[in-house]
C-alpha positions as CSV (number, residue, x, y, z in Angstrom):
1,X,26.9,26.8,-20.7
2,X,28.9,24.4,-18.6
3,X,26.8,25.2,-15.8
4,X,23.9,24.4,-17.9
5,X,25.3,21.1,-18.4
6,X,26.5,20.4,-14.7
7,X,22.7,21.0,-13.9
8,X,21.2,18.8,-16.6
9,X,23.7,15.9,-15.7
10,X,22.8,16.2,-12.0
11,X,19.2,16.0,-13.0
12,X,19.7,13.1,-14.8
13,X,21.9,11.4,-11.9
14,X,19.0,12.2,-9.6
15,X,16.0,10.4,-11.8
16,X,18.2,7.3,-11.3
17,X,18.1,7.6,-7.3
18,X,17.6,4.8,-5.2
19,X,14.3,2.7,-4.7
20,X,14.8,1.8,-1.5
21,X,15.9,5.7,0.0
22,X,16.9,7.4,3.3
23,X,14.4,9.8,3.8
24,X,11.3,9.2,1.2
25,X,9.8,12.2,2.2
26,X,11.9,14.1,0.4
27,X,12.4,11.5,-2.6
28,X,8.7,10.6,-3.0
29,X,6.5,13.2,-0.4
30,X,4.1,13.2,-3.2
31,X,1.9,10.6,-1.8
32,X,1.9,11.9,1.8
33,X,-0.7,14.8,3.1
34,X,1.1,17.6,3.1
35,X,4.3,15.6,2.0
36,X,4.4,14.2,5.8
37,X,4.6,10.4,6.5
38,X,2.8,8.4,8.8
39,X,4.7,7.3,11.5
40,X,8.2,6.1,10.6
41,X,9.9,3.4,13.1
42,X,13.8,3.8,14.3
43,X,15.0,0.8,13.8
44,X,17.2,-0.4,11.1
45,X,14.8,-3.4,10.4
46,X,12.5,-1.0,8.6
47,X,13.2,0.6,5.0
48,X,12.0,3.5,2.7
49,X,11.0,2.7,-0.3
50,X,9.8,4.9,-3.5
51,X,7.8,2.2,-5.8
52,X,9.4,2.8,-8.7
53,X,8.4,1.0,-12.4
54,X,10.0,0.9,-15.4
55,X,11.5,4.9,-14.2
56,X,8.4,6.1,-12.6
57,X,7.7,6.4,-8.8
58,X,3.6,5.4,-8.2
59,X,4.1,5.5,-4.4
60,X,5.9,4.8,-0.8
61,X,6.3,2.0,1.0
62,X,7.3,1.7,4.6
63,X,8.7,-1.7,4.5
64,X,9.8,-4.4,8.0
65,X,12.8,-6.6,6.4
66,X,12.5,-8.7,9.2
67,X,8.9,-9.3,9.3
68,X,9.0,-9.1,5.5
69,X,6.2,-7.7,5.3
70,X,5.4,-3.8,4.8
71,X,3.9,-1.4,7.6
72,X,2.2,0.3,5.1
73,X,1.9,1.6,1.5
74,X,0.8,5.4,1.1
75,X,-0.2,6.5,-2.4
76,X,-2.6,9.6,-4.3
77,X,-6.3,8.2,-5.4
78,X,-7.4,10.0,-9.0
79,X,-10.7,8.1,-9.1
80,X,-12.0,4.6,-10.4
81,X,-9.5,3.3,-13.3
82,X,-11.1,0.4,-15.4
83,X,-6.8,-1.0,-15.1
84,X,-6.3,-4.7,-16.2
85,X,-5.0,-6.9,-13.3
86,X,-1.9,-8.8,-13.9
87,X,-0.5,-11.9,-11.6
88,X,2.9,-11.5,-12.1
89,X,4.7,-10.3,-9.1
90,X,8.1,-8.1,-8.2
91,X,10.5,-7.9,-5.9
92,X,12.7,-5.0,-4.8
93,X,16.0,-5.8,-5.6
94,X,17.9,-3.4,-3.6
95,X,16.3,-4.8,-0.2
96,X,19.2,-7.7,-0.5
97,X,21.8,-6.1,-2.8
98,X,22.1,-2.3,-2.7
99,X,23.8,-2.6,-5.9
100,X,21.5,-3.2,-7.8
101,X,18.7,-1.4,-9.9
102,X,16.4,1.1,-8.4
103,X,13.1,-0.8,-10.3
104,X,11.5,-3.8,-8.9
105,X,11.6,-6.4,-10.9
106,X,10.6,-10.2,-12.0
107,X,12.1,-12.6,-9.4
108,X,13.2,-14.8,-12.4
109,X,15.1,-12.0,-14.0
110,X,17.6,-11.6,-10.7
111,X,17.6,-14.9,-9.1
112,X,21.6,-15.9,-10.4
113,X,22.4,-12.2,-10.4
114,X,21.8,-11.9,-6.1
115,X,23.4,-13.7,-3.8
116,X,21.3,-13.7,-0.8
117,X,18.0,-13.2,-2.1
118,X,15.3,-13.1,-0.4
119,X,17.2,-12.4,2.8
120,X,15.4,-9.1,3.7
121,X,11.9,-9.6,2.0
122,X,9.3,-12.6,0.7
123,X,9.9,-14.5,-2.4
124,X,7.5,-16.0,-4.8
125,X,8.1,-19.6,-3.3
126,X,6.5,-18.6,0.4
127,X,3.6,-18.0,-0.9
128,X,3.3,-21.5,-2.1
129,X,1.0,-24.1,-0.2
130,X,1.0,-21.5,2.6
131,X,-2.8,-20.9,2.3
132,X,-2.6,-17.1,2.1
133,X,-3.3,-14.9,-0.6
134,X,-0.9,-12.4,-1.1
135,X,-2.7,-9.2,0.4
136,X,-2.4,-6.1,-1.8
137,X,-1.4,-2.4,0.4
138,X,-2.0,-0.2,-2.6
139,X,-4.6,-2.2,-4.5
140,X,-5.8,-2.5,-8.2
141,X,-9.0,-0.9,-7.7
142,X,-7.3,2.4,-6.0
143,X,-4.5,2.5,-8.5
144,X,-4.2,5.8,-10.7
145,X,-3.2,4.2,-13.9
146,X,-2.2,0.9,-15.7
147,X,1.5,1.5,-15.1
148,X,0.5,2.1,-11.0
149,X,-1.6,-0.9,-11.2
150,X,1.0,-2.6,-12.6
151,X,3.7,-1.4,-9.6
152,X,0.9,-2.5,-6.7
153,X,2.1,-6.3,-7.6
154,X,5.3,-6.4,-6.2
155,X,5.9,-8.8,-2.6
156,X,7.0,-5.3,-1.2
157,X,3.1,-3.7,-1.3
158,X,1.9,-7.5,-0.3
159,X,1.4,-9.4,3.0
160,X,-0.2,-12.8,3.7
161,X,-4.3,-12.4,3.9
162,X,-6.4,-15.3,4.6
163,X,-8.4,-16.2,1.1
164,X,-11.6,-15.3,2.8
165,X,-11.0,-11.9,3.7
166,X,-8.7,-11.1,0.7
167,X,-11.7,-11.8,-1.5
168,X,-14.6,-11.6,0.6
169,X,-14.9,-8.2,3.3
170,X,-11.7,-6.5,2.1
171,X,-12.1,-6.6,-1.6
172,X,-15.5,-4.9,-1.4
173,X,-14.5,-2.5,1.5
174,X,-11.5,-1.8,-1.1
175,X,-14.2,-1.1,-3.9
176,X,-16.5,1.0,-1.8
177,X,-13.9,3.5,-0.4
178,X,-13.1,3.8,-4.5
179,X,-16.3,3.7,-5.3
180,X,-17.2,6.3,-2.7
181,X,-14.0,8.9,-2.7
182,X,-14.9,9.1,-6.6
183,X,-18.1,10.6,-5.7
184,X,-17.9,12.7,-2.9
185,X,-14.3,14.0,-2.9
186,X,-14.2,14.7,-6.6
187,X,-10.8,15.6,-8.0
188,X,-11.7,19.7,-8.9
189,X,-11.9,20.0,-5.1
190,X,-9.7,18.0,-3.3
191,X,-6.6,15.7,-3.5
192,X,-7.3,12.3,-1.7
193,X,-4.5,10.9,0.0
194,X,-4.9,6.8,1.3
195,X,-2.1,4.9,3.8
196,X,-3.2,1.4,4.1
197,X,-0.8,-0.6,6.5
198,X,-0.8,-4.6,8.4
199,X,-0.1,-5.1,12.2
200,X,2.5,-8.3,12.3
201,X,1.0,-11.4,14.2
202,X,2.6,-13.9,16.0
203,X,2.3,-16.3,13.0
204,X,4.4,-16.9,9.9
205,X,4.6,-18.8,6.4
206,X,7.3,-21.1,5.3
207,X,9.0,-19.6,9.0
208,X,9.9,-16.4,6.8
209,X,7.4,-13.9,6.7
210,X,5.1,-12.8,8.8
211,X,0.8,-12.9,8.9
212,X,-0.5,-9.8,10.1
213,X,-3.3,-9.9,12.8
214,X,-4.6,-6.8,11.3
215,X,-5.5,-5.0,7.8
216,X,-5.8,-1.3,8.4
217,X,-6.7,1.8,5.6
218,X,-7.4,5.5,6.5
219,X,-8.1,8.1,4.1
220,X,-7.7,12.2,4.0
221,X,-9.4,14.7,1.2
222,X,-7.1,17.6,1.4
223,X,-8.7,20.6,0.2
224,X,-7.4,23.8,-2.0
225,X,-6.1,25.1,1.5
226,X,-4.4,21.8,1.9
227,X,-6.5,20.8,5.1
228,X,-8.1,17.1,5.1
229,X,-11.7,17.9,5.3
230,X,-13.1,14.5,4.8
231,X,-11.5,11.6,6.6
232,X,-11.6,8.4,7.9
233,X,-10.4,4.7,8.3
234,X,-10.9,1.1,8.7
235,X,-9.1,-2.0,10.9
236,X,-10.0,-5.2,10.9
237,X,-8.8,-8.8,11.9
238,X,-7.3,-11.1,9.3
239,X,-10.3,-12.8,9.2
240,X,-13.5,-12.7,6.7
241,X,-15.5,-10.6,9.2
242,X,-16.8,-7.1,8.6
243,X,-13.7,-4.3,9.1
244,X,-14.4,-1.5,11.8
245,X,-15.0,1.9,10.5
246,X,-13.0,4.4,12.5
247,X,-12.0,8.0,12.6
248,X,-8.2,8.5,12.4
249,X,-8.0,9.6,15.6
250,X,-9.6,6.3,17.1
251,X,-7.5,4.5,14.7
252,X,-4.2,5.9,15.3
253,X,-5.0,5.1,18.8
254,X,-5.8,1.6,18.5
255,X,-3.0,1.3,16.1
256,X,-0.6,2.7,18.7
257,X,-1.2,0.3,21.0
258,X,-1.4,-2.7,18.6
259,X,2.2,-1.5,17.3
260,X,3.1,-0.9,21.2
261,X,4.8,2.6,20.3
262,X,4.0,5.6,22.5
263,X,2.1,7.2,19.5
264,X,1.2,6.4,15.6
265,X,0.1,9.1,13.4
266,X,-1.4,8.7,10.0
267,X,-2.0,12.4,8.7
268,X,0.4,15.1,10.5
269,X,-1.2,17.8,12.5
270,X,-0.7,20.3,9.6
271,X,-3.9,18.4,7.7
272,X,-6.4,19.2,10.1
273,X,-8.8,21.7,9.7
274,X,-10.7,23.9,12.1
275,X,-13.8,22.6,12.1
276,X,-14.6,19.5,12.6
277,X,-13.8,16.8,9.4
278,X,-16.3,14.8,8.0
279,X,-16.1,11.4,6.9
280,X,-17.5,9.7,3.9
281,X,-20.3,6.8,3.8
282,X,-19.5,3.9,3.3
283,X,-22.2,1.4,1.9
284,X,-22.6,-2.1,3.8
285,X,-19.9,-4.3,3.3
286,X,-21.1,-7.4,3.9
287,X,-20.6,-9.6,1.3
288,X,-23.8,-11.8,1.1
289,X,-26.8,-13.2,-1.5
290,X,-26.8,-11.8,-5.2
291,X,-24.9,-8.8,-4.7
292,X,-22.0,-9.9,-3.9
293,X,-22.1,-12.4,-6.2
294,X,-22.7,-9.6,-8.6
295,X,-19.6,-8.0,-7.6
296,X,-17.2,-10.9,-8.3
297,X,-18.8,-11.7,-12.1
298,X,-18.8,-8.3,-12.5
299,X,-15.0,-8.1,-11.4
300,X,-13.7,-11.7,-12.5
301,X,-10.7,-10.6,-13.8
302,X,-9.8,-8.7,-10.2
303,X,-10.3,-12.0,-8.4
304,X,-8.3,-14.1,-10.2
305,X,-5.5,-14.8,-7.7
306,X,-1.6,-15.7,-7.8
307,X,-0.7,-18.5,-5.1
């Protein structure tokens, strides 16, 4: 019986863990292929983080507290969600105080409560006037739930976009990949694992954070035998201009030499099947005459920004 209970209070220790973790493969592998990561970087600079709500982990970010920025959020996609999109955004607490609680929360609610804030990630207030949007990793339209699309608006899963591309090419390239992984990796077949990640540029807001040069997504359907049959990604400039469709092979290599590491991998070598993986189409993304127009009255209430 007292073992029982040593077990039971461990347990409950354990839900309470850290946000921001050593080794989030192990606290969160859920929302990686195979439960392996995409390329982690060395330095202390970058953080682990397991986006946690209210008590509940929706997904991992790989965070730069010096570019505050992320490298890239990596999270499960259950199909299209009809979620309600809020413009209230988090923070991650434990970035500047490792003290404090392992949820994100409201800026407002921790601003006398942290000395140093803001020291190791954006705020609210570098957003302002900087003419930048801030650029979901994990976005609404890809959430699984209202609770996950809730957790995608914190400054942690957010980097500086230009207003064009935010709302023009990436929004609907966002919307097709849902649109499209809803229909042709279908949840009784496969599990569909994204990692959508920024490249830092040599420009910055308020001279704190960081604009990428670069917004890139890939994608993997895993199969029953846990191999990614179905795969793909995209890269493009920070600018409203049409992102590249790549295989993850080409885009691991372009992203190893925009990151200037020896090698980047976005789905361990344990994904990939024999044969050779197919990729899913992708409808044109260019956003022009009455249907794109369509798209944002259609979607109003998912273009509705926070500055």
């Amino acid at each position: 019986m007292l073992l029982l209970l040593h077990v039971l209070m461990l347990s409950l220790l354990s839900s309470g863990s850290a946000e921001v973790v050593q080794d989030f493969e192990s606290e969160c592998g859920q929302f990686f292929a195979n439960r392996k990561s995409p390329t982690r970087f060395p330095e202390s600079q970058y953080k682990q983080i397991c986006q946690t709500l209210k008590n509940y982990v929706y997904y991992a970010t790989f965070y730069d507290t010096q570019n505050k920025i992320p490298v890239y959020s990596a999270y499960k996609f259950d199909g299209l969600k009809d979620c309600t999109r809020q413009d209230k955004w988090y923070i991650e607490p434990q970035l500047d105080d490792t003290n404090k609680s392992p949820s994100m929360e409201f800026e407002k609610d921790v601003r006398n409560k942290i000395q140093g804030l803001g020291d190791h990630q954006a705020l609210n207030r570098d957003y302002k006037k900087s003419k930048h949007d801030r650029g979901h990793l994990e976005p609404v339209f890809q959430a699984q739930s209202q609770g996950c699309a809730d957790a995608t608006f914190t400054l942690t899963n957010a980097a500086p976009q230009k207003p064009s591309f935010n709302r023009g090419q990436w929004r609907v390239l966002e919307r097709n990949i849902a649109e499209e992984l809803s229909n042709q990796c279908p949840p009784n077949k496969y599990t569909v694992y994204i990692v959508t990640g920024v490249v830092p540029g040599t420009n910055n807001i308020n001279n704190r954070v960081t604009v990428p040069s670069h917004f890139w997504t890939a994608y993997c359907c895993l199969d029953n035998n846990n191999k990614c049959q179905i795969s793909g990604g995209f890269i493009g400039e920070n600018e409203n201009i049409p992102p590249k469709d790549k295989t993850v092979k080409d885009l691991e290599t372009e992203l190893t030499a925009l990151y200037k590491v020896t090698s980047f991998k976005l789905f361990h070598s344990t994904t990939e099947p024999q044969a050779s993986k197919k990729r899913i189409r992708i409808k044109s993304m260019k956003p022009k005459g009455n249907r794109f127009s369509k798209i944002l009255k259609l979607k109003k209430k998912y273009i509705k920004k926070a500055f």
